Amino acid sequence: MKSMTYGEARQIARDLARDTLENYWPSGSYPVDPVAIARRAGIEVYSSQLGTDTWGMLVGGDNNVTMYLDKDQPLNRMRFSAAHELGHYMTHTTSDERLSDYVKAIPVGKGYTDKRSDAGRGNLFEVIANEFAGALLMPEPELRRMTKAGDSNISIAKTFHVSVDAVAYRRKILAL
């Protein structure tokens, strides 16, 4: 199995996010609703108390996948959590050859847990899910347009319904 760089992983995530927007969010309107996209993709989505250490979870089932989002997180964070878990799902359901050596179907009763700590942040799948979430919620073409127009991080965050920190990080990653 060929090893994958973080740069390659981020590009795959951006491509998956672009394809997801084209297939499940054709209106192109903002803010993008990751929960609506997840439901259109066939994921059951629930909001519940997940404890003090978990933002979200994605769990495989017999014929479905279920997403759980911690109801006690701020709305913008919940949107990111939903987009992050959707990124895990899309990673496992894509036909992208670049991932064929890395992913299989999500097993029944298994999945992903997005912890509130930094544990696992360097894991390739977490890098992909985080980059996917940023690219889904703040599509690169629109972010580039807004940056070129001189929009502030605060203005951009309001448009996309994300945190100012998320905008700053995405702009840094994209060298904007």
PDB file of C-alpha atoms in Angstrom:
ATOM      1  CA  MET A   1       0.000   0.000   0.000  1.00  0.00           C
ATOM      2  CA  LYS A   2       1.381   3.398  -1.029  1.00  0.00           C
ATOM      3  CA  SER A   3       1.569   5.921   1.795  1.00  0.00           C
ATOM      4  CA  MET A   4      -0.412   9.128   1.429  1.00  0.00           C
ATOM      5  CA  THR A   5       0.825  12.591   2.353  1.00  0.00           C
ATOM      6  CA  TYR A   6      -1.291  15.088   4.267  1.00  0.00           C
ATOM      7  CA  GLY A   7      -1.292  17.280   1.158  1.00  0.00           C
ATOM      8  CA  GLU A   8      -2.708  14.435  -0.930  1.00  0.00           C
ATOM      9  CA  ALA A   9      -5.276  13.679   1.779  1.00  0.00           C
ATOM     10  CA  ARG A  10      -6.399  17.314   1.869  1.00  0.00           C
ATOM     11  CA  GLN A  11      -6.777  17.408  -1.914  1.00  0.00           C
ATOM     12  CA  ILE A  12      -8.880  14.242  -1.867  1.00  0.00           C
ATOM     13  CA  ALA A  13     -11.049  15.794   0.853  1.00  0.00           C
ATOM     14  CA  ARG A  14     -11.535  18.972  -1.204  1.00  0.00           C
ATOM     15  CA  ASP A  15     -12.479  16.924  -4.253  1.00  0.00           C
ATOM     16  CA  LEU A  16     -14.958  14.857  -2.204  1.00  0.00           C
ATOM     17  CA  ALA A  17     -16.496  18.024  -0.746  1.00  0.00           C
ATOM     18  CA  ARG A  18     -16.842  19.581  -4.205  1.00  0.00           C
ATOM     19  CA  ASP A  19     -18.520  16.415  -5.529  1.00  0.00           C
ATOM     20  CA  THR A  20     -20.788  16.259  -2.474  1.00  0.00           C
ATOM     21  CA  LEU A  21     -21.910  19.852  -2.999  1.00  0.00           C
ATOM     22  CA  GLU A  22     -22.578  19.188  -6.696  1.00  0.00           C
ATOM     23  CA  ASN A  23     -24.607  16.052  -5.947  1.00  0.00           C
ATOM     24  CA  TYR A  24     -26.427  16.987  -2.733  1.00  0.00           C
ATOM     25  CA  TRP A  25     -26.460  20.820  -2.602  1.00  0.00           C
ATOM     26  CA  PRO A  26     -27.102  21.886  -6.197  1.00  0.00           C
ATOM     27  CA  SER A  27     -28.573  25.267  -5.226  1.00  0.00           C
ATOM     28  CA  GLY A  28     -25.110  26.485  -4.288  1.00  0.00           C
ATOM     29  CA  SER A  29     -26.657  28.708  -1.609  1.00  0.00           C
ATOM     30  CA  TYR A  30     -25.006  29.657   1.674  1.00  0.00           C
ATOM     31  CA  PRO A  31     -24.831  28.642   4.356  1.00  0.00           C
ATOM     32  CA  VAL A  32     -24.501  25.006   3.340  1.00  0.00           C
ATOM     33  CA  ASP A  33     -26.592  22.704   5.554  1.00  0.00           C
ATOM     34  CA  PRO A  34     -24.496  19.589   6.312  1.00  0.00           C
ATOM     35  CA  VAL A  35     -27.372  17.865   8.135  1.00  0.00           C
ATOM     36  CA  ALA A  36     -29.662  18.228   5.107  1.00  0.00           C
ATOM     37  CA  ILE A  37     -26.888  16.873   2.884  1.00  0.00           C
ATOM     38  CA  ALA A  38     -26.315  13.940   5.253  1.00  0.00           C
ATOM     39  CA  ARG A  39     -30.014  13.077   5.192  1.00  0.00           C
ATOM     40  CA  ARG A  40     -30.102  13.330   1.382  1.00  0.00           C
ATOM     41  CA  ALA A  41     -27.181  10.892   1.338  1.00  0.00           C
ATOM     42  CA  GLY A  42     -29.237   8.431   3.402  1.00  0.00           C
ATOM     43  CA  ILE A  43     -27.665   9.027   6.809  1.00  0.00           C
ATOM     44  CA  GLU A  44     -29.941   9.084   9.841  1.00  0.00           C
ATOM     45  CA  VAL A  45     -29.044  12.138  11.956  1.00  0.00           C
ATOM     46  CA  TYR A  46     -29.791  12.587  15.659  1.00  0.00           C
ATOM     47  CA  SER A  47     -28.918  15.220  18.230  1.00  0.00           C
ATOM     48  CA  SER A  48     -28.389  13.984  21.778  1.00  0.00           C
ATOM     49  CA  GLN A  49     -26.160  14.343  24.810  1.00  0.00           C
ATOM     50  CA  LEU A  50     -22.865  12.637  24.030  1.00  0.00           C
ATOM     51  CA  GLY A  51     -21.002  13.622  27.173  1.00  0.00           C
ATOM     52  CA  THR A  52     -18.309  16.163  27.843  1.00  0.00           C
ATOM     53  CA  ASP A  53     -15.684  14.645  25.534  1.00  0.00           C
ATOM     54  CA  THR A  54     -17.521  13.999  22.235  1.00  0.00           C
ATOM     55  CA  TRP A  55     -18.669  16.376  19.453  1.00  0.00           C
ATOM     56  CA  GLY A  56     -20.143  13.746  17.136  1.00  0.00           C
ATOM     57  CA  MET A  57     -20.221  10.109  16.076  1.00  0.00           C
ATOM     58  CA  LEU A  58     -20.821   8.121  12.908  1.00  0.00           C
ATOM     59  CA  VAL A  59     -21.901   4.498  13.382  1.00  0.00           C
ATOM     60  CA  GLY A  60     -22.462   1.787  10.779  1.00  0.00           C
ATOM     61  CA  GLY A  61     -25.675  -0.243  10.847  1.00  0.00           C
ATOM     62  CA  ASP A  62     -27.084  -3.259   8.992  1.00  0.00           C
ATOM     63  CA  ASN A  63     -28.462  -1.208   6.106  1.00  0.00           C
ATOM     64  CA  ASN A  64     -27.683   2.334   7.150  1.00  0.00           C
ATOM     65  CA  VAL A  65     -25.290   4.722   8.830  1.00  0.00           C
ATOM     66  CA  THR A  66     -26.284   6.909  11.774  1.00  0.00           C
ATOM     67  CA  MET A  67     -24.789  10.253  12.770  1.00  0.00           C
ATOM     68  CA  TYR A  68     -25.050  11.522  16.330  1.00  0.00           C
ATOM     69  CA  LEU A  69     -24.311  15.162  17.165  1.00  0.00           C
ATOM     70  CA  ASP A  70     -23.821  16.449  20.690  1.00  0.00           C
ATOM     71  CA  LYS A  71     -26.740  18.775  21.374  1.00  0.00           C
ATOM     72  CA  ASP A  72     -24.764  20.800  23.929  1.00  0.00           C
ATOM     73  CA  GLN A  73     -22.307  22.305  21.443  1.00  0.00           C
ATOM     74  CA  PRO A  74     -22.635  25.769  19.867  1.00  0.00           C
ATOM     75  CA  LEU A  75     -24.571  25.804  16.573  1.00  0.00           C
ATOM     76  CA  ASN A  76     -21.551  26.679  14.410  1.00  0.00           C
ATOM     77  CA  ARG A  77     -19.558  23.879  16.042  1.00  0.00           C
ATOM     78  CA  MET A  78     -22.473  21.462  15.512  1.00  0.00           C
ATOM     79  CA  ARG A  79     -22.484  22.355  11.804  1.00  0.00           C
ATOM     80  CA  PHE A  80     -18.751  21.592  11.634  1.00  0.00           C
ATOM     81  CA  SER A  81     -19.270  18.320  13.544  1.00  0.00           C
ATOM     82  CA  ALA A  82     -21.990  17.282  11.073  1.00  0.00           C
ATOM     83  CA  ALA A  83     -19.764  18.168   8.111  1.00  0.00           C
ATOM     84  CA  HIS A  84     -16.836  16.301   9.709  1.00  0.00           C
ATOM     85  CA  GLU A  85     -18.876  13.115  10.221  1.00  0.00           C
ATOM     86  CA  LEU A  86     -20.272  13.476   6.694  1.00  0.00           C
ATOM     87  CA  GLY A  87     -16.655  13.595   5.533  1.00  0.00           C
ATOM     88  CA  HIS A  88     -16.015  10.215   7.155  1.00  0.00           C
ATOM     89  CA  TYR A  89     -19.103   8.819   5.430  1.00  0.00           C
ATOM     90  CA  MET A  90     -18.155  10.179   2.008  1.00  0.00           C
ATOM     91  CA  THR A  91     -14.610   8.857   2.431  1.00  0.00           C
ATOM     92  CA  HIS A  92     -16.006   5.364   2.970  1.00  0.00           C
ATOM     93  CA  THR A  93     -18.549   5.466   0.156  1.00  0.00           C
ATOM     94  CA  THR A  94     -16.507   7.115  -2.588  1.00  0.00           C
ATOM     95  CA  SER A  95     -15.311   5.304  -5.672  1.00  0.00           C
ATOM     96  CA  ASP A  96     -12.231   7.559  -5.758  1.00  0.00           C
ATOM     97  CA  GLU A  97      -9.326   5.286  -6.693  1.00  0.00           C
ATOM     98  CA  ARG A  98      -6.931   7.338  -4.568  1.00  0.00           C
ATOM     99  CA  LEU A  99      -8.645   5.916  -1.473  1.00  0.00           C
ATOM    100  CA  SER A 100      -9.172   2.329  -2.637  1.00  0.00           C
ATOM    101  CA  ASP A 101      -6.265   0.982  -0.571  1.00  0.00           C
ATOM    102  CA  TYR A 102      -7.364   2.804   2.569  1.00  0.00           C
ATOM    103  CA  VAL A 103     -11.108   2.502   3.059  1.00  0.00           C
ATOM    104  CA  LYS A 104     -13.761  -0.142   3.225  1.00  0.00           C
ATOM    105  CA  ALA A 105     -17.408  -0.050   4.283  1.00  0.00           C
ATOM    106  CA  ILE A 106     -18.103   1.132   7.823  1.00  0.00           C
ATOM    107  CA  PRO A 107     -18.716  -2.086   9.825  1.00  0.00           C
ATOM    108  CA  VAL A 108     -21.946  -2.611  11.752  1.00  0.00           C
ATOM    109  CA  GLY A 109     -21.611  -1.143  15.227  1.00  0.00           C
ATOM    110  CA  LYS A 110     -18.293   0.522  14.373  1.00  0.00           C
ATOM    111  CA  GLY A 111     -17.454   3.982  13.152  1.00  0.00           C
ATOM    112  CA  TYR A 112     -15.899   7.249  14.229  1.00  0.00           C
ATOM    113  CA  THR A 113     -16.061   9.359  17.360  1.00  0.00           C
ATOM    114  CA  ASP A 114     -15.001  12.996  17.123  1.00  0.00           C
ATOM    115  CA  LYS A 115     -13.460  13.797  20.504  1.00  0.00           C
ATOM    116  CA  ARG A 116     -13.230  17.288  21.953  1.00  0.00           C
ATOM    117  CA  SER A 117      -9.534  16.699  22.653  1.00  0.00           C
ATOM    118  CA  ASP A 118      -6.724  16.758  20.097  1.00  0.00           C
ATOM    119  CA  ALA A 119      -6.356  12.973  20.300  1.00  0.00           C
ATOM    120  CA  GLY A 120      -6.109  11.448  16.838  1.00  0.00           C
ATOM    121  CA  ARG A 121      -5.941  14.789  15.002  1.00  0.00           C
ATOM    122  CA  GLY A 122      -2.926  13.657  12.951  1.00  0.00           C
ATOM    123  CA  ASN A 123      -4.684  10.467  11.833  1.00  0.00           C
ATOM    124  CA  LEU A 124      -5.122  10.467   8.047  1.00  0.00           C
ATOM    125  CA  PHE A 125      -8.890   9.916   8.265  1.00  0.00           C
ATOM    126  CA  GLU A 126      -9.262  12.800  10.717  1.00  0.00           C
ATOM    127  CA  VAL A 127      -7.232  15.080   8.429  1.00  0.00           C
ATOM    128  CA  ILE A 128      -9.529  14.139   5.534  1.00  0.00           C
ATOM    129  CA  ALA A 129     -12.712  14.625   7.600  1.00  0.00           C
ATOM    130  CA  ASN A 130     -11.563  18.013   8.915  1.00  0.00           C
ATOM    131  CA  GLU A 131     -10.509  19.252   5.479  1.00  0.00           C
ATOM    132  CA  PHE A 132     -13.757  17.933   3.982  1.00  0.00           C
ATOM    133  CA  ALA A 133     -15.760  19.839   6.604  1.00  0.00           C
ATOM    134  CA  GLY A 134     -13.932  23.085   5.892  1.00  0.00           C
ATOM    135  CA  ALA A 135     -14.280  22.652   2.128  1.00  0.00           C
ATOM    136  CA  LEU A 136     -17.973  21.767   2.394  1.00  0.00           C
ATOM    137  CA  LEU A 137     -18.915  24.667   4.662  1.00  0.00           C
ATOM    138  CA  MET A 138     -16.571  27.220   3.036  1.00  0.00           C
ATOM    139  CA  PRO A 139     -16.224  26.225  -0.627  1.00  0.00           C
ATOM    140  CA  GLU A 140     -12.882  27.361  -2.003  1.00  0.00           C
ATOM    141  CA  PRO A 141     -14.159  29.336  -5.034  1.00  0.00           C
ATOM    142  CA  GLU A 142     -16.479  31.467  -2.888  1.00  0.00           C
ATOM    143  CA  LEU A 143     -13.898  31.862  -0.130  1.00  0.00           C
ATOM    144  CA  ARG A 144     -11.352  33.032  -2.712  1.00  0.00           C
ATOM    145  CA  ARG A 145     -13.881  35.479  -4.173  1.00  0.00           C
ATOM    146  CA  MET A 146     -14.733  36.898  -0.750  1.00  0.00           C
ATOM    147  CA  THR A 147     -11.067  37.186   0.205  1.00  0.00           C
ATOM    148  CA  LYS A 148     -10.227  38.951  -3.062  1.00  0.00           C
ATOM    149  CA  ALA A 149     -13.148  41.344  -2.446  1.00  0.00           C
ATOM    150  CA  GLY A 150     -11.588  42.249   0.910  1.00  0.00           C
ATOM    151  CA  ASP A 151     -14.226  40.648   3.127  1.00  0.00           C
ATOM    152  CA  SER A 152     -13.111  40.277   6.751  1.00  0.00           C
ATOM    153  CA  ASN A 153     -12.938  36.940   8.554  1.00  0.00           C
ATOM    154  CA  ILE A 154     -15.935  38.077  10.613  1.00  0.00           C
ATOM    155  CA  SER A 155     -17.995  38.810   7.496  1.00  0.00           C
ATOM    156  CA  ILE A 156     -16.998  35.509   5.911  1.00  0.00           C
ATOM    157  CA  ALA A 157     -17.845  33.614   9.118  1.00  0.00           C
ATOM    158  CA  LYS A 158     -21.317  35.201   9.160  1.00  0.00           C
ATOM    159  CA  THR A 159     -21.935  34.237   5.527  1.00  0.00           C
ATOM    160  CA  PHE A 160     -20.927  30.608   6.003  1.00  0.00           C
ATOM    161  CA  HIS A 161     -22.209  30.264   9.617  1.00  0.00           C
ATOM    162  CA  VAL A 162     -18.837  29.073  10.881  1.00  0.00           C
ATOM    163  CA  SER A 163     -16.460  30.378  13.530  1.00  0.00           C
ATOM    164  CA  VAL A 164     -13.954  33.131  12.815  1.00  0.00           C
ATOM    165  CA  ASP A 165     -11.232  30.650  13.825  1.00  0.00           C
ATOM    166  CA  ALA A 166     -12.469  28.194  11.174  1.00  0.00           C
ATOM    167  CA  VAL A 167     -12.259  30.916   8.511  1.00  0.00           C
ATOM    168  CA  ALA A 168      -8.758  31.926   9.620  1.00  0.00           C
ATOM    169  CA  TYR A 169      -7.569  28.307   9.576  1.00  0.00           C
ATOM    170  CA  ARG A 170      -9.076  27.578   6.155  1.00  0.00           C
ATOM    171  CA  ARG A 171      -7.553  30.739   4.705  1.00  0.00           C
ATOM    172  CA  LYS A 172      -4.181  29.691   6.151  1.00  0.00           C
ATOM    173  CA  ILE A 173      -4.422  26.174   4.662  1.00  0.00           C
ATOM    174  CA  LEU A 174      -5.365  27.642   1.259  1.00  0.00           C
ATOM    175  CA  ALA A 175      -2.726  30.394   1.537  1.00  0.00           C
ATOM    176  CA  LEU A 176      -5.345  33.142   1.102  1.00  0.00           C
TER     177      LEU A 176
END
